[in-house]
């Protein structure tokens, strides 16, 4: 790639998530060395943000680039100036496609926060082959969905090879504890996925557990958990996990991109712990019903608009600084060499601060730095965090806000 003016440009820097990413990069980027700029559609908002960041850091203002997600000329001009574009302009199904096209045309890597399976599938169909041929890494899902799951599986499989001599054929992820909120942008993106699900082609993608691994042999997984289920591994009743719809498919795409090294029978499942006993079962049922009701409400645009105008955050708004600081997550991955076998490996992934905002700002910013500056696997195309960055991103996150731990003495079961 020819020398570019910038290493990383944050596109959408004036939005709720974008400001957190810009602030993370402003404070925590290595200095000297990383050349960065903020970008967006509104020059006035960008100038205000640049002034704010300069005041906080007692540094010169970061440079500003103006581009609109629907103006391909402005996107290509932005892409031509940087090694990596880190974009928080969503919903990605509305705004993301022209940027990916511009990045592939200009040989620029991208990372983003999408959790929209139908958008990722469209980008795979439209751009994977060309991006691969041009050596461009388009890395979707670099936030809470799906970095902890995708890299958690990657870490678990490395440990399984080292300790058990083979990768695990079955992995189960259970969200043990989580505290976080939602921004208006996330709710709008979620609502858009549910609204688009009314289209039969999109519904097919959203109903297919292997939708992000087109062309690869299909494994045994049948679909998402919808009701309550007892997890022997966690020793607790579980409810469906809201992000499983994207996370499970990202893990399966990683497996397909790697050439199915974990076996054609590899199976992956996600859920959320509700607790043991009757209380746990009732709680799991309540969570499952609540999730169903949220999905119906957010998938009905007039209801969503009323909720966002009254009780829920509107676009541009999100959790307070105090609640972002108070947030956290802990997920547990259990892997078995064979389904039903006693020998297993366990990995815990812990994140500080609100998973969707504090920890996500860290995961996305570190992904951008990783793509811009780290030695990476010789792989290109429409990739996943694990296949694009693997151990390089694990090492970065371990040194910051998201830690991966392989348990020394896994429980038997
Ligand atoms: N995966 C995760 O864990 C995770 C976590 C958080 C967020 N997200 C996703 O990240 C996305 C952003 O969320 P958010 O809460 O930050 O939303 P937001 O506050 O509404 O921000 C959206 C950004 O997009 C910009 N934008 C809108 N239309 C544009 C256009 N035509 N051209 C250029 N920029 C445009 C907005 O610019 P202005 O500032 O000028 O309005 C704003 O900067 C959503 O899709 C959300 O689902 C994912």
XYZ file of C-alpha atoms and ligand atoms in Angstrom, residues 11-20 39-43 45-46 66-71 74-75 78 87-95 112-116 141-148 181-190 243 246-247 314-319 354-357 359-361 363-364, ligand 1:
124
model
C -15.737 8.224 10.301
C -18.879 9.151 12.269
C -16.744 10.697 15.036
C -19.545 13.098 16.066
C -22.081 10.322 16.851
C -22.525 8.727 20.283
C -20.228 5.732 19.738
C -17.932 7.714 17.406
C -17.150 10.310 20.098
C -16.188 7.533 22.537
C -14.395 12.542 9.816
C -18.127 13.002 9.383
C -20.795 14.811 7.432
C -21.073 17.993 9.525
C -17.988 20.292 9.521
C -19.808 19.460 14.704
C -16.393 18.121 13.684
C -15.784 15.853 5.562
C -17.576 12.984 3.811
C -21.166 11.842 3.424
C -22.103 8.173 3.477
C -24.222 8.654 0.345
C -21.625 10.630 -1.636
C -16.339 12.203 -0.844
C -15.898 8.630 0.459
C -11.408 10.125 2.389
C -16.547 3.720 10.914
C -19.366 4.222 13.397
C -21.859 5.523 10.816
C -24.929 3.329 11.255
C -27.380 1.738 10.719
C -24.853 0.115 8.407
C -27.588 -1.370 6.222
C -28.480 2.274 5.377
C -25.047 3.859 5.342
C -16.869 -1.141 12.045
C -19.491 -1.795 14.709
C -22.189 -3.432 12.663
C -24.261 -6.184 14.203
C -26.538 -6.446 11.154
C -18.377 -6.581 13.917
C -15.440 -5.124 15.875
C -17.472 -4.129 18.959
C -19.132 -6.109 21.756
C -20.678 -7.958 18.878
C -18.656 -9.915 18.008
C -15.101 -9.482 19.360
C -15.478 -11.297 22.739
C -27.250 0.334 28.197
C -28.259 1.239 24.674
C -27.771 4.274 22.453
C -30.375 5.597 20.038
C -28.153 4.513 17.133
C -28.060 0.896 18.351
C -31.830 0.799 18.861
C -32.387 2.256 15.378
C -30.039 -0.351 13.845
C -31.747 -3.177 15.737
C -26.370 -10.668 20.271
C -24.717 -11.977 14.832
C -22.081 -13.542 17.109
C -32.988 9.081 20.459
C -30.226 8.943 17.811
C -27.102 10.698 19.034
C -27.935 9.884 22.690
C -26.864 7.006 24.924
C -25.907 5.962 28.453
C -20.362 -0.672 29.441
C -19.946 -3.511 26.924
C -21.645 -1.648 24.044
C -19.926 1.709 24.629
C -15.550 -1.654 26.129
C -16.725 -1.328 22.514
C -14.845 1.968 22.053
C -12.329 -2.899 20.962
C -13.006 -0.817 17.848
N -21.500 -3.680 17.958
C -21.610 -2.955 19.039
O -21.256 -3.414 20.081
C -22.140 -1.545 18.912
C -22.066 -0.683 20.001
C -22.491 0.632 19.827
C -22.993 1.069 18.609
N -23.077 0.179 17.580
C -23.565 0.594 16.252
O -22.860 1.749 15.865
C -23.686 2.566 15.062
C -23.660 3.973 15.608
O -24.312 4.033 16.858
P -24.441 5.430 17.620
O -25.177 5.195 18.855
O -23.122 6.114 17.685
O -25.390 6.238 16.585
P -25.500 7.808 16.375
O -25.188 8.534 17.642
O -26.811 8.024 15.733
O -24.320 8.157 15.341
C -24.438 7.934 13.970
C -23.346 8.685 13.248
O -23.578 8.554 11.850
C -23.441 9.834 11.250
N -24.196 9.934 10.015
C -25.535 9.804 9.814
N -25.832 9.971 8.524
C -24.662 10.213 7.878
C -24.321 10.468 6.520
N -25.253 10.532 5.553
N -23.011 10.627 6.220
C -22.055 10.570 7.186
N -22.326 10.359 8.467
C -23.618 10.176 8.821
C -23.966 10.789 12.284
O -23.502 12.100 11.978
P -23.959 13.410 12.821
O -23.156 13.389 14.073
O -23.597 14.515 11.922
O -25.435 13.266 13.081
C -23.335 10.200 13.531
O -21.996 10.634 13.626
C -25.071 1.909 15.072
O -25.240 1.173 13.881
C -25.014 0.984 16.266
O -25.852 -0.146 16.128
C -22.670 -1.113 17.719
